[in-house]
Amino acid sequence: MTNFVQTAEARNTSVELMQAILKVANGHEEIAEFIWEMGASDAELDQIIEIVTQSGRFKTTDFHWGVSRTEWANP
């Protein structure tokens, strides 16, 4: 597990969502950090949703992103 993903609990963010953000950032923790802090672009958000929901098998509301809680997929 990367340092970025290990901070999930402190950030009140689902581990699966942290992993998806890191994947969209191509494994670059600095970019993942930027996405988490500043929000994802529309294209990044689409990719994160696809990854974390496993192509619709799970609901976005099953995952939390910081203070946005379950509303993260509805900017």
mmCIF file of N, CA and C in Angstrom:
data_model
loop_
_atom_site.group_PDB
_atom_site.id
_atom_site.type_symbol
_atom_site.label_atom_id
_atom_site.label_comp_id
_atom_site.label_asym_id
_atom_site.label_seq_id
_atom_site.Cartn_x
_atom_site.Cartn_y
_atom_site.Cartn_z
ATOM 1 N N MET A 1 0.852 -1.174 0.000
ATOM 2 C CA MET A 1 0.000 0.000 0.000
ATOM 3 C C MET A 1 0.898 1.238 0.000
ATOM 4 N N THR A 2 0.521 2.232 -0.764
ATOM 5 C CA THR A 2 1.334 3.446 -0.870
ATOM 6 C C THR A 2 1.057 4.392 0.292
ATOM 7 N N ASN A 3 1.925 5.366 0.464
ATOM 8 C CA ASN A 3 1.715 6.372 1.498
ATOM 9 C C ASN A 3 0.401 7.103 1.285
ATOM 10 N N PHE A 4 0.075 7.422 0.036
ATOM 11 C CA PHE A 4 -1.167 8.130 -0.269
ATOM 12 C C PHE A 4 -2.366 7.313 0.187
ATOM 13 N N VAL A 5 -2.418 6.055 -0.165
ATOM 14 C CA VAL A 5 -3.550 5.192 0.191
ATOM 15 C C VAL A 5 -3.617 4.998 1.704
ATOM 16 N N GLN A 6 -2.481 4.934 2.365
ATOM 17 C CA GLN A 6 -2.452 4.744 3.816
ATOM 18 C C GLN A 6 -3.062 5.911 4.574
ATOM 19 N N THR A 7 -3.233 7.056 3.938
ATOM 20 C CA THR A 7 -3.823 8.222 4.600
ATOM 21 C C THR A 7 -5.345 8.258 4.477
ATOM 22 N N ALA A 8 -5.939 7.223 3.945
ATOM 23 C CA ALA A 8 -7.387 7.203 3.700
ATOM 24 C C ALA A 8 -8.196 7.497 4.957
ATOM 25 N N GLU A 9 -7.901 6.819 6.042
ATOM 26 C CA GLU A 9 -8.678 7.007 7.269
ATOM 27 C C GLU A 9 -8.569 8.440 7.778
ATOM 28 N N ALA A 10 -7.371 8.989 7.783
ATOM 29 C CA ALA A 10 -7.167 10.361 8.244
ATOM 30 C C ALA A 10 -7.898 11.366 7.359
ATOM 31 N N ARG A 11 -8.098 11.018 6.105
ATOM 32 C CA ARG A 11 -8.773 11.906 5.156
ATOM 33 C C ARG A 11 -10.278 11.640 5.086
ATOM 34 N N ASN A 12 -10.759 10.673 5.884
ATOM 35 C CA ASN A 12 -12.167 10.280 5.858
ATOM 36 C C ASN A 12 -12.588 9.901 4.441
ATOM 37 N N THR A 13 -11.733 9.123 3.791
ATOM 38 C CA THR A 13 -11.949 8.721 2.403
ATOM 39 C C THR A 13 -11.805 7.207 2.298
ATOM 40 N N SER A 14 -12.668 6.591 1.530
ATOM 41 C CA SER A 14 -12.628 5.141 1.337
ATOM 42 C C SER A 14 -11.314 4.721 0.692
ATOM 43 N N VAL A 15 -10.757 3.628 1.190
ATOM 44 C CA VAL A 15 -9.510 3.097 0.646
ATOM 45 C C VAL A 15 -9.661 2.828 -0.847
ATOM 46 N N GLU A 16 -10.792 2.268 -1.242
ATOM 47 C CA GLU A 16 -11.020 1.959 -2.657
ATOM 48 C C GLU A 16 -10.981 3.220 -3.516
ATOM 49 N N LEU A 17 -11.493 4.296 -2.979
ATOM 50 C CA LEU A 17 -11.487 5.567 -3.703
ATOM 51 C C LEU A 17 -10.075 6.130 -3.780
ATOM 52 N N MET A 18 -9.323 6.007 -2.709
ATOM 53 C CA MET A 18 -7.926 6.449 -2.724
ATOM 54 C C MET A 18 -7.136 5.656 -3.758
ATOM 55 N N GLN A 19 -7.377 4.352 -3.831
ATOM 56 C CA GLN A 19 -6.692 3.513 -4.815
ATOM 57 C C GLN A 19 -7.073 3.920 -6.235
ATOM 58 N N ALA A 20 -8.348 4.242 -6.453
ATOM 59 C CA ALA A 20 -8.800 4.663 -7.781
ATOM 60 C C ALA A 20 -8.162 5.994 -8.175
ATOM 61 N N ILE A 21 -8.088 6.925 -7.233
ATOM 62 C CA ILE A 21 -7.452 8.218 -7.504
ATOM 63 C C ILE A 21 -5.991 8.004 -7.886
ATOM 64 N N LEU A 22 -5.300 7.160 -7.134
ATOM 65 C CA LEU A 22 -3.893 6.883 -7.425
ATOM 66 C C LEU A 22 -3.735 6.217 -8.787
ATOM 67 N N LYS A 23 -4.644 5.345 -9.138
ATOM 68 C CA LYS A 23 -4.582 4.688 -10.449
ATOM 69 C C LYS A 23 -4.766 5.710 -11.567
ATOM 70 N N VAL A 24 -5.717 6.615 -11.405
ATOM 71 C CA VAL A 24 -5.944 7.661 -12.411
ATOM 72 C C VAL A 24 -4.716 8.564 -12.518
ATOM 73 N N ALA A 25 -4.004 8.730 -11.408
ATOM 74 C CA ALA A 25 -2.777 9.536 -11.394
ATOM 75 C C ALA A 25 -1.567 8.729 -11.865
ATOM 76 N N ASN A 26 -1.812 7.562 -12.436
ATOM 77 C CA ASN A 26 -0.740 6.693 -12.944
ATOM 78 C C ASN A 26 0.319 6.374 -11.890
ATOM 79 N N GLY A 27 -0.127 6.243 -10.633
ATOM 80 C CA GLY A 27 0.783 5.869 -9.558
ATOM 81 C C GLY A 27 1.603 7.005 -8.984
ATOM 82 N N HIS A 28 1.417 8.210 -9.485
ATOM 83 C CA HIS A 28 2.169 9.373 -9.001
ATOM 84 C C HIS A 28 1.444 9.970 -7.797
ATOM 85 N N GLU A 29 2.033 9.803 -6.631
ATOM 86 C CA GLU A 29 1.376 10.256 -5.407
ATOM 87 C C GLU A 29 1.161 11.764 -5.376
ATOM 88 N N GLU A 30 2.075 12.534 -5.973
ATOM 89 C CA GLU A 30 1.915 13.991 -5.986
ATOM 90 C C GLU A 30 0.674 14.385 -6.790
ATOM 91 N N ILE A 31 0.465 13.726 -7.903
ATOM 92 C CA ILE A 31 -0.709 14.010 -8.737
ATOM 93 C C ILE A 31 -1.971 13.541 -8.023
ATOM 94 N N ALA A 32 -1.906 12.377 -7.396
ATOM 95 C CA ALA A 32 -3.052 11.862 -6.640
ATOM 96 C C ALA A 32 -3.426 12.830 -5.526
ATOM 97 N N GLU A 33 -2.424 13.345 -4.847
ATOM 98 C CA GLU A 33 -2.642 14.329 -3.784
ATOM 99 C C GLU A 33 -3.357 15.562 -4.336
ATOM 100 N N PHE A 34 -2.908 16.040 -5.485
ATOM 101 C CA PHE A 34 -3.528 17.203 -6.123
ATOM 102 C C PHE A 34 -4.987 16.911 -6.465
ATOM 103 N N ILE A 35 -5.251 15.748 -7.046
ATOM 104 C CA ILE A 35 -6.625 15.371 -7.403
ATOM 105 C C ILE A 35 -7.487 15.319 -6.148
ATOM 106 N N TRP A 36 -6.975 14.713 -5.073
ATOM 107 C CA TRP A 36 -7.752 14.594 -3.848
ATOM 108 C C TRP A 36 -8.057 15.968 -3.261
ATOM 109 N N GLU A 37 -7.054 16.848 -3.239
ATOM 110 C CA GLU A 37 -7.219 18.161 -2.621
ATOM 111 C C GLU A 37 -8.030 19.130 -3.468
ATOM 112 N N MET A 38 -7.762 19.165 -4.776
ATOM 113 C CA MET A 38 -8.366 20.170 -5.647
ATOM 114 C C MET A 38 -9.603 19.672 -6.391
ATOM 115 N N GLY A 39 -9.803 18.371 -6.380
ATOM 116 C CA GLY A 39 -10.911 17.793 -7.128
ATOM 117 C C GLY A 39 -10.432 17.306 -8.482
ATOM 118 N N ALA A 40 -11.160 16.370 -9.000
ATOM 119 C CA ALA A 40 -10.798 15.754 -10.273
ATOM 120 C C ALA A 40 -11.404 16.525 -11.434
ATOM 121 N N SER A 41 -10.735 16.484 -12.572
ATOM 122 C CA SER A 41 -11.334 17.018 -13.800
ATOM 123 C C SER A 41 -12.496 16.096 -14.167
ATOM 124 N N ASP A 42 -13.319 16.515 -15.105
ATOM 125 C CA ASP A 42 -14.440 15.671 -15.528
ATOM 126 C C ASP A 42 -13.955 14.317 -16.030
ATOM 127 N N ALA A 43 -12.891 14.321 -16.818
ATOM 128 C CA ALA A 43 -12.355 13.067 -17.365
ATOM 129 C C ALA A 43 -11.803 12.183 -16.251
ATOM 130 N N GLU A 44 -11.081 12.797 -15.310
ATOM 131 C CA GLU A 44 -10.545 12.028 -14.184
ATOM 132 C C GLU A 44 -11.670 11.464 -13.327
ATOM 133 N N LEU A 45 -12.686 12.278 -13.085
ATOM 134 C CA LEU A 45 -13.817 11.828 -12.278
ATOM 135 C C LEU A 45 -14.523 10.649 -12.933
ATOM 136 N N ASP A 46 -14.711 10.719 -14.230
ATOM 137 C CA ASP A 46 -15.320 9.595 -14.954
ATOM 138 C C ASP A 46 -14.497 8.322 -14.771
ATOM 139 N N GLN A 47 -13.181 8.455 -14.855
ATOM 140 C CA GLN A 47 -12.301 7.289 -14.677
ATOM 141 C C GLN A 47 -12.370 6.761 -13.246
ATOM 142 N N ILE A 48 -12.367 7.661 -12.285
ATOM 143 C CA ILE A 48 -12.437 7.258 -10.877
ATOM 144 C C ILE A 48 -13.745 6.530 -10.605
ATOM 145 N N ILE A 49 -14.838 7.069 -11.117
ATOM 146 C CA ILE A 49 -16.145 6.422 -10.943
ATOM 147 C C ILE A 49 -16.134 5.032 -11.555
ATOM 148 N N GLU A 50 -15.618 4.916 -12.753
ATOM 149 C CA GLU A 50 -15.559 3.618 -13.446
ATOM 150 C C GLU A 50 -14.764 2.595 -12.631
ATOM 151 N N ILE A 51 -13.637 3.034 -12.076
ATOM 152 C CA ILE A 51 -12.775 2.133 -11.306
ATOM 153 C C ILE A 51 -13.435 1.746 -9.989
ATOM 154 N N VAL A 52 -13.870 2.734 -9.227
ATOM 155 C CA VAL A 52 -14.357 2.462 -7.874
ATOM 156 C C VAL A 52 -15.690 1.710 -7.875
ATOM 157 N N THR A 53 -16.521 1.952 -8.871
ATOM 158 C CA THR A 53 -17.806 1.237 -8.923
ATOM 159 C C THR A 53 -17.699 -0.082 -9.669
ATOM 160 N N GLN A 54 -16.520 -0.361 -10.186
ATOM 161 C CA GLN A 54 -16.286 -1.566 -10.986
ATOM 162 C C GLN A 54 -17.318 -1.646 -12.114
ATOM 163 N N SER A 55 -17.349 -0.575 -12.890
ATOM 164 C CA SER A 55 -18.233 -0.451 -14.060
ATOM 165 C C SER A 55 -19.704 -0.579 -13.686
ATOM 166 N N GLY A 56 -20.075 0.016 -12.554
ATOM 167 C CA GLY A 56 -21.476 0.064 -12.166
ATOM 168 C C GLY A 56 -21.934 -1.045 -11.234
ATOM 169 N N ARG A 57 -21.049 -1.924 -10.825
ATOM 170 C CA ARG A 57 -21.426 -3.001 -9.901
ATOM 171 C C ARG A 57 -21.734 -2.458 -8.508
ATOM 172 N N PHE A 58 -21.132 -1.328 -8.161
ATOM 173 C CA PHE A 58 -21.360 -0.699 -6.869
ATOM 174 C C PHE A 58 -21.827 0.730 -7.102
ATOM 175 N N LYS A 59 -22.490 1.317 -6.119
ATOM 176 C CA LYS A 59 -22.949 2.701 -6.207
ATOM 177 C C LYS A 59 -21.840 3.638 -5.733
ATOM 178 N N THR A 60 -21.808 4.823 -6.309
ATOM 179 C CA THR A 60 -20.813 5.803 -5.864
ATOM 180 C C THR A 60 -21.040 6.163 -4.399
ATOM 181 N N THR A 61 -22.276 6.076 -3.938
ATOM 182 C CA THR A 61 -22.583 6.421 -2.548
ATOM 183 C C THR A 61 -22.071 5.386 -1.549
ATOM 184 N N ASP A 62 -21.515 4.291 -2.043
ATOM 185 C CA ASP A 62 -20.889 3.298 -1.160
ATOM 186 C C ASP A 62 -19.504 3.757 -0.706
ATOM 187 N N PHE A 63 -19.015 4.859 -1.277
ATOM 188 C CA PHE A 63 -17.650 5.322 -1.029
ATOM 189 C C PHE A 63 -17.667 6.780 -0.584
ATOM 190 N N HIS A 64 -16.738 7.139 0.300
ATOM 191 C CA HIS A 64 -16.651 8.498 0.850
ATOM 192 C C HIS A 64 -15.368 9.183 0.405
ATOM 193 N N TRP A 65 -15.497 10.487 0.086
ATOM 194 C CA TRP A 65 -14.340 11.316 -0.296
ATOM 195 C C TRP A 65 -14.339 12.540 0.607
ATOM 196 N N GLY A 66 -13.587 12.474 1.691
ATOM 197 C CA GLY A 66 -13.433 13.606 2.595
ATOM 198 C C GLY A 66 -14.742 14.219 3.035
ATOM 199 N N VAL A 67 -14.768 15.554 3.104
ATOM 200 C CA VAL A 67 -15.959 16.256 3.570
ATOM 201 C C VAL A 67 -17.121 16.156 2.594
ATOM 202 N N SER A 68 -16.846 15.768 1.370
ATOM 203 C CA SER A 68 -17.927 15.593 0.395
ATOM 204 C C SER A 68 -18.759 14.363 0.717
ATOM 205 N N ARG A 69 -18.200 13.501 1.571
ATOM 206 C CA ARG A 69 -18.852 12.253 1.974
ATOM 207 C C ARG A 69 -19.256 11.458 0.741
ATOM 208 N N THR A 70 -20.555 11.194 0.572
ATOM 209 C CA THR A 70 -21.002 10.377 -0.557
ATOM 210 C C THR A 70 -21.425 11.214 -1.756
ATOM 211 N N GLU A 71 -21.306 12.527 -1.667
ATOM 212 C CA GLU A 71 -21.721 13.416 -2.757
ATOM 213 C C GLU A 71 -20.589 13.720 -3.732
ATOM 214 N N TRP A 72 -19.460 13.068 -3.596
ATOM 215 C CA TRP A 72 -18.275 13.359 -4.394
ATOM 216 C C TRP A 72 -18.486 13.175 -5.886
ATOM 217 N N ALA A 73 -19.371 12.283 -6.285
ATOM 218 C CA ALA A 73 -19.580 12.009 -7.710
ATOM 219 C C ALA A 73 -20.578 12.975 -8.336
ATOM 220 N N ASN A 74 -21.121 13.880 -7.522
ATOM 221 C CA ASN A 74 -22.099 14.858 -8.007
ATOM 222 C C ASN A 74 -21.606 16.266 -7.714
ATOM 223 N N PRO A 75 -20.554 16.708 -8.432
ATOM 224 C CA PRO A 75 -19.971 18.031 -8.122
ATOM 225 C C PRO A 75 -20.923 19.175 -8.395
#
